[in-house]
Coordinates of C-alpha atoms (C1' of nucleotides) in Angstrom, one line a residue:
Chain A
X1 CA -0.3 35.7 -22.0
X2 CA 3.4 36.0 -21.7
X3 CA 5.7 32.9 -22.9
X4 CA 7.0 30.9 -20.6
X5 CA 10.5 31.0 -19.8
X6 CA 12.7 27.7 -21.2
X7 CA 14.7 27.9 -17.9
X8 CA 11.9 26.6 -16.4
X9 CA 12.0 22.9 -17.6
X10 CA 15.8 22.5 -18.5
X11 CA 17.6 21.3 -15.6
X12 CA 14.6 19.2 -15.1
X13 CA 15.0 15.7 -15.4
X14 CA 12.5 14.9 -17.9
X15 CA 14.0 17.7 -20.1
X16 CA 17.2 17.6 -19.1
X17 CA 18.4 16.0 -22.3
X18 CA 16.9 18.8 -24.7
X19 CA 17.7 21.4 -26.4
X20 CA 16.8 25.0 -26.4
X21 CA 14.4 24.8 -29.3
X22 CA 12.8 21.0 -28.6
X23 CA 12.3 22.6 -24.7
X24 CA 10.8 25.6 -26.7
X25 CA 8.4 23.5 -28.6
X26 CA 6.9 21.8 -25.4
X27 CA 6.2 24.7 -24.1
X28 CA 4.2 26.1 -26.8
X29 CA 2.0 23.0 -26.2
X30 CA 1.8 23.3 -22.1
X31 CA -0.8 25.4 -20.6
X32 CA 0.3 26.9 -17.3
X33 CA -2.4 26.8 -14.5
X34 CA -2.5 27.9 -11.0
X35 CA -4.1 26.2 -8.2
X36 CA -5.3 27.9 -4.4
X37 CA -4.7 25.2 -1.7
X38 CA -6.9 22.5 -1.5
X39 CA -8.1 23.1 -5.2
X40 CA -8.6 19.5 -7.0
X41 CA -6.2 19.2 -10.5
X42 CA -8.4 16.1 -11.0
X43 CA -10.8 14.1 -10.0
X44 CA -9.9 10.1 -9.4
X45 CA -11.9 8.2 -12.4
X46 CA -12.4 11.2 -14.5
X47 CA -10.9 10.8 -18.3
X48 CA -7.6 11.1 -18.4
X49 CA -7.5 14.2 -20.6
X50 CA -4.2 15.8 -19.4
X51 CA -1.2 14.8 -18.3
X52 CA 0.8 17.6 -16.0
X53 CA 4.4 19.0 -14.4
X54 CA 4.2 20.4 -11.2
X55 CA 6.4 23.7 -11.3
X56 CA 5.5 24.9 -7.9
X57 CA 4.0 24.1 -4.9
X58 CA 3.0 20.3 -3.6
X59 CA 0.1 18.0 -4.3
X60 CA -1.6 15.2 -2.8
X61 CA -2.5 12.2 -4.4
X62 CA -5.8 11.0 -2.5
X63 CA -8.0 8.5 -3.0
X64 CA -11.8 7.8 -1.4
X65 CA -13.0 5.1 -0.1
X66 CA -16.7 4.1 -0.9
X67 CA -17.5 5.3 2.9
X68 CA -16.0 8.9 1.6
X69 CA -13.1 8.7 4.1
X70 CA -9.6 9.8 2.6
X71 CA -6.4 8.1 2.1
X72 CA -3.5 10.0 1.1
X73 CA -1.6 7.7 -1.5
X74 CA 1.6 10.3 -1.9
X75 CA 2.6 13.6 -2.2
X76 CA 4.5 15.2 -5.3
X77 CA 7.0 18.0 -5.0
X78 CA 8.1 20.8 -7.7
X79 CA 9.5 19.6 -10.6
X80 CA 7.7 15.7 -11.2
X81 CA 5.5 14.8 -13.3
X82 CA 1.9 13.7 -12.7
X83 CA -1.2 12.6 -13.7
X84 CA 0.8 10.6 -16.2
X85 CA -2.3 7.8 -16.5
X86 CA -1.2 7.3 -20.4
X87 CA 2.3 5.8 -19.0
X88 CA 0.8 3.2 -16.9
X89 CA -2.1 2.1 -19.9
X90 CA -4.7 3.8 -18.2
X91 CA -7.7 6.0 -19.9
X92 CA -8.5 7.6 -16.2
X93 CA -7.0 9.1 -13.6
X94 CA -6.6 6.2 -10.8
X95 CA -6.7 9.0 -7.9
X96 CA -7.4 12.5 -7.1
X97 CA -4.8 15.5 -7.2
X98 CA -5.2 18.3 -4.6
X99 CA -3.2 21.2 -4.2
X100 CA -1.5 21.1 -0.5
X101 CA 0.0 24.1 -1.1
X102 CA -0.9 27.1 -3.6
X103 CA 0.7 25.5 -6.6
X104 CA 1.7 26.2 -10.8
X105 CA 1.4 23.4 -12.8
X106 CA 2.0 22.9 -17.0
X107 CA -0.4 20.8 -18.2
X108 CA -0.4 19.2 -21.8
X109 CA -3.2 17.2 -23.6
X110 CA -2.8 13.3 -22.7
X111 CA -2.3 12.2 -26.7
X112 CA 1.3 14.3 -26.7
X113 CA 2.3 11.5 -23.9
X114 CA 2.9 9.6 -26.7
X115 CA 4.5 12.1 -29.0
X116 CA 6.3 13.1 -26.1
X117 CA 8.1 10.3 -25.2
X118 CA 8.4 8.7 -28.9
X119 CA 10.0 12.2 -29.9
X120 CA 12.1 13.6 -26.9
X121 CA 15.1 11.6 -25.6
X122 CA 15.2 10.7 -22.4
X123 CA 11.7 11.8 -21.7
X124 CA 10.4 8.2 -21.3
X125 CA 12.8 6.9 -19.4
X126 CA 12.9 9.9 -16.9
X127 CA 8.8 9.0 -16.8
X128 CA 8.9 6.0 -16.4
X129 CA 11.7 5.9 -13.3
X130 CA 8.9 8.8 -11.9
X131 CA 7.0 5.6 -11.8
X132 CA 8.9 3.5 -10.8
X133 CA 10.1 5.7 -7.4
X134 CA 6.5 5.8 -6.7
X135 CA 6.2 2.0 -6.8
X136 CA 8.8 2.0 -4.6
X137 CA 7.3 4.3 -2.1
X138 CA 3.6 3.2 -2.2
X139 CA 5.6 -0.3 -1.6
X140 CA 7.2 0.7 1.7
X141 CA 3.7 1.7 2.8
X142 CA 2.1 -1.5 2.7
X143 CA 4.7 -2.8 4.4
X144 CA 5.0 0.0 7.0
X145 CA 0.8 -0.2 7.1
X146 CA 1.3 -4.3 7.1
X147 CA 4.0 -4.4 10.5
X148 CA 4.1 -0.9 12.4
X149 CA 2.4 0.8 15.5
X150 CA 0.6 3.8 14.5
X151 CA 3.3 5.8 16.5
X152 CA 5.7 4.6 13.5
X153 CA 4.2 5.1 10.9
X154 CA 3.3 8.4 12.1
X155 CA 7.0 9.7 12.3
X156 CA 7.5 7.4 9.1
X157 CA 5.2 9.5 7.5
X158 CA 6.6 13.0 8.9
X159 CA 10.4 12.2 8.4
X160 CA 9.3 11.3 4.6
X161 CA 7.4 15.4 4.8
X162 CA 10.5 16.7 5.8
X163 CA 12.7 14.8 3.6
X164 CA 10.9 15.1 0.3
X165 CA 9.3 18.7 1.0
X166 CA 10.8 20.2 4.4
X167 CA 12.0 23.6 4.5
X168 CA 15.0 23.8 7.0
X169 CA 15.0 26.9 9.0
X170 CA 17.3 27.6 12.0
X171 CA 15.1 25.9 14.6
X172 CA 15.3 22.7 12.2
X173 CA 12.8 21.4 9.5
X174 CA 9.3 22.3 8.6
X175 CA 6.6 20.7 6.4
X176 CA 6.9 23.2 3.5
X177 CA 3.1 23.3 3.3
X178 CA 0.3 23.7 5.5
X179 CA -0.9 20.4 7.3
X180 CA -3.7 19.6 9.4
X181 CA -3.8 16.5 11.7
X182 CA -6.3 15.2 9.9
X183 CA -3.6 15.1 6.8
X184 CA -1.2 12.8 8.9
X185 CA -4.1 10.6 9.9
X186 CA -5.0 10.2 6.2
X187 CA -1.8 9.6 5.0
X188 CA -1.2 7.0 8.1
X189 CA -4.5 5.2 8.4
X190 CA -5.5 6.7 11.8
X191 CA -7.4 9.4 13.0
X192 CA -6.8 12.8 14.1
X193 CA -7.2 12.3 17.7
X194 CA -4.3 10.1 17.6
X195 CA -1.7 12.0 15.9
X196 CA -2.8 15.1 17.9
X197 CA -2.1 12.7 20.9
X198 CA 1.4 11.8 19.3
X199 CA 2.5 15.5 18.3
X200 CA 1.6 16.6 21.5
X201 CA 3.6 13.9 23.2
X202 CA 7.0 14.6 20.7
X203 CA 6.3 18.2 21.5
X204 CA 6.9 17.7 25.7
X205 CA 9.9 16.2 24.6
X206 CA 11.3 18.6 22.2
X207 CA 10.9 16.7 19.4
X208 CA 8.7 18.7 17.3
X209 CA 7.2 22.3 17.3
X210 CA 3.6 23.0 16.4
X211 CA 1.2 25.6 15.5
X212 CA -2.0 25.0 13.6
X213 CA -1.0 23.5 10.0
X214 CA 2.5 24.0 10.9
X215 CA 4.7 21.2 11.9
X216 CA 8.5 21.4 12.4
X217 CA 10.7 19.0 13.6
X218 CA 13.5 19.9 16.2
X219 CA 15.2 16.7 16.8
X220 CA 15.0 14.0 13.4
X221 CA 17.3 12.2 14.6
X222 CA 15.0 11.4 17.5
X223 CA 12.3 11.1 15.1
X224 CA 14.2 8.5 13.6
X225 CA 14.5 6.7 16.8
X226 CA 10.6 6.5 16.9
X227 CA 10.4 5.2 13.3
X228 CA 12.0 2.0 13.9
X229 CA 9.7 -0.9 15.4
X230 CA 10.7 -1.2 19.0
X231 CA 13.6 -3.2 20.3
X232 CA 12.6 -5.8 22.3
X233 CA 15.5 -7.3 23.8
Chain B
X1 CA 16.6 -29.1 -25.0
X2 CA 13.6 -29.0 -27.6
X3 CA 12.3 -25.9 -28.8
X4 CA 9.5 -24.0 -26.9
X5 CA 6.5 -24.0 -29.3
X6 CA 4.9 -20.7 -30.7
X7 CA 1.9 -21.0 -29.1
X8 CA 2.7 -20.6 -25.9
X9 CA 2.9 -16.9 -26.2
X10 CA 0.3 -16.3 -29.5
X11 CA -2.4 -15.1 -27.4
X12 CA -0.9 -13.4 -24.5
X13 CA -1.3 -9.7 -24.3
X14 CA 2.3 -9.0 -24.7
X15 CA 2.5 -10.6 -27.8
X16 CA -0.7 -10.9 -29.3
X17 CA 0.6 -8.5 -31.8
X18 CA 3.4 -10.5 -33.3
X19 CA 4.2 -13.1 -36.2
X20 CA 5.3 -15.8 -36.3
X21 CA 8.7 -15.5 -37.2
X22 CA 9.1 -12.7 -34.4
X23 CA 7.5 -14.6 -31.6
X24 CA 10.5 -17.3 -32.7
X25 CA 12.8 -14.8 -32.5
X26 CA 11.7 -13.9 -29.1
X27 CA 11.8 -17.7 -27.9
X28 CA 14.7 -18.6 -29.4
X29 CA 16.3 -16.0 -26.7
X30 CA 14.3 -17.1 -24.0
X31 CA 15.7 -19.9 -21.4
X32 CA 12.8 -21.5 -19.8
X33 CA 13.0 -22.5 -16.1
X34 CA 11.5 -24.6 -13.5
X35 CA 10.6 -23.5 -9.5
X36 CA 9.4 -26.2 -7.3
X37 CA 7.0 -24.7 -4.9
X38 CA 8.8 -21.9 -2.1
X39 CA 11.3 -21.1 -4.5
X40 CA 12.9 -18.4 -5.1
X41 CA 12.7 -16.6 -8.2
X42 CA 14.5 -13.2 -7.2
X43 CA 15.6 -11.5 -4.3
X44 CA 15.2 -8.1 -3.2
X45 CA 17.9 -5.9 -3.9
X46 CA 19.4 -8.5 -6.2
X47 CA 21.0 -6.9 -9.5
X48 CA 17.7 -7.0 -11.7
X49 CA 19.3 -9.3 -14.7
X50 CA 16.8 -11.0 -15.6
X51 CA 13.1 -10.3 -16.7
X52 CA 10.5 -13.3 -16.8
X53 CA 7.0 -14.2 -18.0
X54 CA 5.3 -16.7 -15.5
X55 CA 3.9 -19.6 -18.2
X56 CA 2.4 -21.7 -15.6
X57 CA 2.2 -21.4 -11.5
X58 CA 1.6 -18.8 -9.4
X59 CA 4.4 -16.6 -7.9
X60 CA 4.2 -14.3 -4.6
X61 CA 6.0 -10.9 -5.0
X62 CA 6.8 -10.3 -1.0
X63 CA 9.4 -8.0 0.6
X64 CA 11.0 -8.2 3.8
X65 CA 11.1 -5.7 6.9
X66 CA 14.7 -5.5 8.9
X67 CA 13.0 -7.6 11.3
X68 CA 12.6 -10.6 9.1
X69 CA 9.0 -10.2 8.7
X70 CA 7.3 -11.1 5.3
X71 CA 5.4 -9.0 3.4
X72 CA 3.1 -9.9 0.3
X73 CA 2.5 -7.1 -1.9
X74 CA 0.3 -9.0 -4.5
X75 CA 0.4 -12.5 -6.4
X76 CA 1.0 -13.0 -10.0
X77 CA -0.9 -15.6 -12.1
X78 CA 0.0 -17.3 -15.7
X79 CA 0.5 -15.0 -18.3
X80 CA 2.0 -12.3 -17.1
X81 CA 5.3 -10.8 -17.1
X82 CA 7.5 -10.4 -13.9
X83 CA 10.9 -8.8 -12.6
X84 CA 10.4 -6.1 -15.2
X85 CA 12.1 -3.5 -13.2
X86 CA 13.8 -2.1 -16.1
X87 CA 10.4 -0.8 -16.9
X88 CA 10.4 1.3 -14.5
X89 CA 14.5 2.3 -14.0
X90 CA 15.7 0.1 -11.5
X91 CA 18.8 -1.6 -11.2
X92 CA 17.6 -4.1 -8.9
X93 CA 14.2 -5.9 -8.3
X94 CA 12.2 -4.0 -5.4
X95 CA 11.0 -7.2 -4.0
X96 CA 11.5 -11.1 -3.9
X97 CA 9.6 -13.4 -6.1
X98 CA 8.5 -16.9 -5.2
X99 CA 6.4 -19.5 -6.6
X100 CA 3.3 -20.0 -4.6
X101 CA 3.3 -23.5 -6.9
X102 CA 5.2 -25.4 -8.9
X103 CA 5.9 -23.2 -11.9
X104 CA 7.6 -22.4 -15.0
X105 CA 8.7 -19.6 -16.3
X106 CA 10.6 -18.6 -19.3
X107 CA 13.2 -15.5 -18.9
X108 CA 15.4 -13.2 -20.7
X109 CA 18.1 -10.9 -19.9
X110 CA 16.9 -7.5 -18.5
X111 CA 19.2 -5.7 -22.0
X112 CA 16.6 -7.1 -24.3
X113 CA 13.3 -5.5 -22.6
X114 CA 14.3 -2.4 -24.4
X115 CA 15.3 -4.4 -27.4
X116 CA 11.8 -6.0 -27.1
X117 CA 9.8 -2.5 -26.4
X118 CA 11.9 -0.8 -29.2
X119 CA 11.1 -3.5 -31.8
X120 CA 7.8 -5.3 -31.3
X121 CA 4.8 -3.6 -31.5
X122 CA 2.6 -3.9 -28.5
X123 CA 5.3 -5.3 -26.4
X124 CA 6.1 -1.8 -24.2
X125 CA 2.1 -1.5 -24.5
X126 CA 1.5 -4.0 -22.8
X127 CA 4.1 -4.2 -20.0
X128 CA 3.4 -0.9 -18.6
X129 CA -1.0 -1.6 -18.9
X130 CA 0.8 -4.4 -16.7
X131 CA 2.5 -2.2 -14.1
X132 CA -0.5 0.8 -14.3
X133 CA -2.7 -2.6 -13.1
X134 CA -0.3 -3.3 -9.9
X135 CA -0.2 0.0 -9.5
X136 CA -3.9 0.1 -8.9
X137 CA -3.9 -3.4 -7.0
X138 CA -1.6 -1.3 -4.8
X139 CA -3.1 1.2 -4.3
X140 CA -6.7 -0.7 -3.1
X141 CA -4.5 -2.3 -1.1
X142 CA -3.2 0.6 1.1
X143 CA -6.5 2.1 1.2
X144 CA -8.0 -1.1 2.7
X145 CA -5.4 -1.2 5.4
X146 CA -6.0 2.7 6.1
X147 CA -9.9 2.2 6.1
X148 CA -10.7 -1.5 7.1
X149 CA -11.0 -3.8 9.7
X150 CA -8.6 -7.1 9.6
X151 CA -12.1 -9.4 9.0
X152 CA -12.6 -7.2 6.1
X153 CA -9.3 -7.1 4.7
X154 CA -8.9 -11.1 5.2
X155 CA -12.1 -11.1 3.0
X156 CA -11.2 -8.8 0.6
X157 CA -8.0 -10.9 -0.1
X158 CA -9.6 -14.3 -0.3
X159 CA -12.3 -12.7 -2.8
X160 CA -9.2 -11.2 -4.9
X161 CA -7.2 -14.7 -4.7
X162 CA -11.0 -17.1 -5.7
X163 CA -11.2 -14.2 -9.1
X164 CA -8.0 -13.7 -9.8
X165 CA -6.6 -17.5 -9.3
X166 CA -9.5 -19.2 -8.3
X167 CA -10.1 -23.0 -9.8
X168 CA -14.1 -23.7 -10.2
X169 CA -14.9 -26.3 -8.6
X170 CA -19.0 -28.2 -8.1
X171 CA -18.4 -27.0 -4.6
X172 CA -16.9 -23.4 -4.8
X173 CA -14.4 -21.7 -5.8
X174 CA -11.1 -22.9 -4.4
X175 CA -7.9 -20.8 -4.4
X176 CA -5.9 -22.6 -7.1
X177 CA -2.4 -23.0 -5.2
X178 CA -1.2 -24.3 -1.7
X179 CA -1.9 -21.5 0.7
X180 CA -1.4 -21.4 4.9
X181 CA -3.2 -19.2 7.0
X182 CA 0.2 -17.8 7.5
X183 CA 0.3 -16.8 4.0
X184 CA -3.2 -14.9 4.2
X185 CA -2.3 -12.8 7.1
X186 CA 1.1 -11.8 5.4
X187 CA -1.4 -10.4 2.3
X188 CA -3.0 -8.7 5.4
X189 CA -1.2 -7.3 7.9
X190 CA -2.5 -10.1 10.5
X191 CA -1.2 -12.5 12.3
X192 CA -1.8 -16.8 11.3
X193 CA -3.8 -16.5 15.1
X194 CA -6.2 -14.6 13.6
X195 CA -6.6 -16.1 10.5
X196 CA -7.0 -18.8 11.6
X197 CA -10.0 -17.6 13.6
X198 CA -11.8 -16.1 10.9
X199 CA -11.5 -18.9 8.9
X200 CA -12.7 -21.2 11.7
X201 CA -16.0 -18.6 11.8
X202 CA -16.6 -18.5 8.7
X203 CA -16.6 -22.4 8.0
X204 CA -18.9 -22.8 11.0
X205 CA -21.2 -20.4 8.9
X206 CA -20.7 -22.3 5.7
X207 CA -19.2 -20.0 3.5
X208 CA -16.0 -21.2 3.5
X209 CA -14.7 -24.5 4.0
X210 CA -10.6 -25.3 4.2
X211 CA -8.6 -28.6 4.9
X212 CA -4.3 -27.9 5.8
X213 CA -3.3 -25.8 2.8
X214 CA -6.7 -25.5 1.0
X215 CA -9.2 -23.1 0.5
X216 CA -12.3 -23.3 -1.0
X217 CA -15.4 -20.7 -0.7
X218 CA -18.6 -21.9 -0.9
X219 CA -20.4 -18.8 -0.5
X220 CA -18.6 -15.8 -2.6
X221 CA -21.8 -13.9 -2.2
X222 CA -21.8 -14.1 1.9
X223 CA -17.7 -13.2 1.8
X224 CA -18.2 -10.2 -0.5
X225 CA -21.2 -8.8 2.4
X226 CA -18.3 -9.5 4.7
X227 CA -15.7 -7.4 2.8
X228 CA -17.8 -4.6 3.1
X229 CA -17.3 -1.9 5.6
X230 CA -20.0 -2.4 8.6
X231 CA -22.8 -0.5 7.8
X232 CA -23.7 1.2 10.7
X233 CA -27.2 2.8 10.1
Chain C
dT1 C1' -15.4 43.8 16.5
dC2 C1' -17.8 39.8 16.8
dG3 C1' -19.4 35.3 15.6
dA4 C1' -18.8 31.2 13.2
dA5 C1' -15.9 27.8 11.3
dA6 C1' -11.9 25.2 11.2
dG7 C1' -8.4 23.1 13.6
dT8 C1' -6.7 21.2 18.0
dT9 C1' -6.5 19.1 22.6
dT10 C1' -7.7 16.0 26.1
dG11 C1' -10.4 12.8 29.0
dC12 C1' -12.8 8.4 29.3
dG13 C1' -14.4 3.9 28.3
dC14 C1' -14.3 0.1 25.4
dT15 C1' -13.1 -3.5 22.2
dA16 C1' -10.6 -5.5 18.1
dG17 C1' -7.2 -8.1 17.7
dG18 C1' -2.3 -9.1 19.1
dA19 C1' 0.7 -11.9 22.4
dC20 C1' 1.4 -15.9 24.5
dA21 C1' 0.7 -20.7 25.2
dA22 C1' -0.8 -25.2 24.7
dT23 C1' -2.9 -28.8 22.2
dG24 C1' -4.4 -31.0 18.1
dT25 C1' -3.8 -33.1 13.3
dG26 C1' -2.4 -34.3 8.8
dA27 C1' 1.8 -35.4 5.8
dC28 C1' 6.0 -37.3 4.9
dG29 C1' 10.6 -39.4 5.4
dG30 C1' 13.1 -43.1 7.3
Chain D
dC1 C1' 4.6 -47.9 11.0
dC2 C1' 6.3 -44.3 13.7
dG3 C1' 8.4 -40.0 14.8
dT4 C1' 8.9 -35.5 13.5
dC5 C1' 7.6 -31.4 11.4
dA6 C1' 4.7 -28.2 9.5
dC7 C1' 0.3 -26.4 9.9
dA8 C1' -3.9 -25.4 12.4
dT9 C1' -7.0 -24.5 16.4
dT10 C1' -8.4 -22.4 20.5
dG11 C1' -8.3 -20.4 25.0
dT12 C1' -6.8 -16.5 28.0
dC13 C1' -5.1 -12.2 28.8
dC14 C1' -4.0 -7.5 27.8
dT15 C1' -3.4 -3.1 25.5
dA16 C1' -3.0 0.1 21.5
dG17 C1' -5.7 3.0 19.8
dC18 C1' -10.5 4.1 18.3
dG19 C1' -15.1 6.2 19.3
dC20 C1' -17.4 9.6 21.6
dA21 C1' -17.6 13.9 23.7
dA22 C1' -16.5 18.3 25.3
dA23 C1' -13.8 22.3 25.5
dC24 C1' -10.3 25.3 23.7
dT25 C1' -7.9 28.4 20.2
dT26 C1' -6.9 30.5 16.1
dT27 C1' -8.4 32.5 11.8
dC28 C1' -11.3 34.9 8.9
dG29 C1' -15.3 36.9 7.0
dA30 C1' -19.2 39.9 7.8

DNA sequence: TCGAAAGTTTGCGCTAGGACAATGTGACGG
DNA sequence: CCGTCACATTGTCCTAGCGCAAACTTTCGA
C-alpha cells in the first residue's frame, strides 16, 4: 500500500496546527478504508475500538429504535471527525455510521484518542468544538421536533442538506449524495408518504426538482419561507 | 462569608480524585450562589463567563424558539456540573438555565475550566463522561419524538424525572421539585391540555396520583408498560 | 431483454391530539 | 378574609398527517 499523502489532513482543522513530520506520524498510525453506500462503519453499541476522519464522501449517524424503525441523528461531511466515543467518556459507539455516499475514511485505534490529543496541539480542542457543533445541532432538533409542522421540519431538514453537503450546479443546489424519501422521513420523524406528498407539492411550484435519490432545490429562498412556523397574524 | 467546607465536593465524580489541599484550592476560587425557584441562571446566547456545579436544587436547561416558545432539553440534578460550554468551544451558553427549585450552586470563571482540566487529574475526565451522558439523554430524546406517540413520550419523561430526581416516598415515587403540567409538555413537545389529560387518566387508573405542582407515581411498573410502543400483534 | 426489486406517487379514510374556550380550585398577598 | 393569580380540568370541534392500499417508474441483475 502506497503512503498517504500529508496534504490530505493539513489544512484540516484538527491538524491544522502541525507540522509536516507530527502530520506524518499520524498517518503512519491511520488506516485508510473505503466504504460502498449504505455500508455500516459501525454498529451503535459495539466497542468502541476506533475512532475515524471522514476524507470523502458523507455519513449518517442513525440510531434504531427497539421497534427497528430508523432515526437519523446527523450527517457528517468530508473532513470531521467521528466516531470519537473516547471524547465523550464512552467505551461504545452511542449510534450507527452508514455510508450515504461511497466514502474514504482514516481510522486509528481508539487508545491514540488519548495520545492524540495529550500530544498534538490543537487537536483536542478542534475535537471537542466537533462536539460541541453537534450538540448544537442535535439541540435545534428537539426543538424543531418539540414546536414544528412536519412541512417545517421537512424543509428544515433539506435547507441543512444543502447547506452542510449541497452541490450547487447551475439550476441551483443538490443533495450531494443520493437520498431516498424514506431518508428525509428518518431524519424528520415522518414517513415517506408524507415527504413524497411535500416534494411533490414544492415541485408544482418550482421549488425543488426531483428524480429518484436526487433532490435539488431551485428556489431556497422559498424554502426558507417554508421553514419558518407560519405567521399568524 | 465562611468558608465552603471540603466535603462538599470529596465524593463527586469530578473531584473524587483530588486532595485535600487541591479541592481547597479549587473552593477557595469558587463563589457560591443562591437561585430562588424560576431563576435564572444563564441565558442563551449570553457570553459563557461563568461555569457552575449545581450543589443542591434542580436546574432546567431550556431554549427558546423565535416565537417565544420554551423548550426543555433535559434537567440537571445535584452534583453535576453546568454551563461548561468551554468544554465544548463555545463562547456563549447554547441554552438558558433555571432552577426547577430553590438551589445553590457554586461557580467559577469559564478561564479556569482549562486551568482545572490541565491540572487536576480526573477533572476533564469527568466533565466530558458528563457531556457524552447528555449527549446520549439527547439523543433518546429525539428518537422518541421521531418514533413515539405523545402518551408515550409524557411517560417516558415522568419515568426519567421519578429515576433521575425522584424522592421515595411510602406511597411512590414523587418527582422531587415543583413541576406544572406545563412544564411536562415543554420536556415533550405537548401542549399543558394534553397533559393534563393524561395525567387525569392515569390517576383515575391509579398509577399516578398529583395535587397543583406535585407528582407522585404510584405505579412505576404500569407507567413503564405505557412508555412502551403499542404492541400491535 | 425481461423480471424483480427498489423507490415513488397518489387516493381515501380515520384518529391522535391540537386549538379554543369555559370553568374550577388551591395559594398567597394585602 | 377576600380578591387575584397561577395552575388545572374538561368539553367540543377540527385538521394534520398517518395507515393502508394500489399503481407506477426506474434501475439493475440474470
Amino acid at each position: 500500500m502506497r503512503k498517504l499523502d500529508e496534504s490530505l489532513l493539513t489544512h484540516l482543522p484538527p491538524f491544522s496546527e502541525l507540522g509536516r513530520e507530527q502530520i506524518r506520524e499520524i498517518l503512519d498510525r491511520a488506516t485508510p478504508q473505503r466504504y460502498d453506500t449504505g455500508d455500516t462503519v459501525f454498529h451503535e453499541g459495539e466497542e468502541a475500538g476506533r475512532f475515524f476522519l471522514l476524507l470523502d464522501g458523507y455519513v449518517r449517524v442513525v440510531r434504531m429504535t427497539a421497534e427497528g424503525e430508523h432515526v437519523t441523528v446527523l450527517h457528517i461531511a468530508a473532513g470531521q471527525l467521528f466516531g470519537i466515543a473516547a471524547a465523550l467518556g464512552n467505551e461504545r459507539y452511542p449510534a450507527s455510521a452508514v455510508a450515504a455516499s461511497d466514502t474514504i475514511a482514516l481510522g486509528w485505534p481508539m487508545r491514540l484518542w488519548h495520545d492524540f490529543t495529550a500530544t498534538y496541539p490543537g487537536f483536542a480542542a478542534s475535537g471537542y468544538k466537533t462536539v460541541g457543533n453537534r450538540m448544537e445541532e442535535i439541540h435545534k432538533r428537539v426543538v424543531e421536533m418539540a414546536t414544528q409542522q412536519v412541512e417545517q421540519r421537512v424543509a428544515n431538514a433539506l435547507l441543512r442538506l444543502i447547506t452542510q453537503m449541497g452541490r450547487r450546479t447551475d439550476a441551483g443546489i443538490e443533495v450531494d449524495f443520493p437520498i431516498t424519501r424514506q431518508d428525509l422521513s428518518e431524519m424528520t420523524g415522518t414517513t415517506l408518504h408524507t415527504v413524497s406528498r411535500l416534494l411533490s407539492a414544492w415541485e408544482k411550484r418550482g421549488i425543488v426538482e426531483s428524480k429518484r435519490k436526487h433532490i435539488m432545490v431551485r428556489e431556497p429562498h422559498q424554502l426558507v419561507m417554508l421553514a419558518e412556523p407560519a405567521v399568524s397574524s
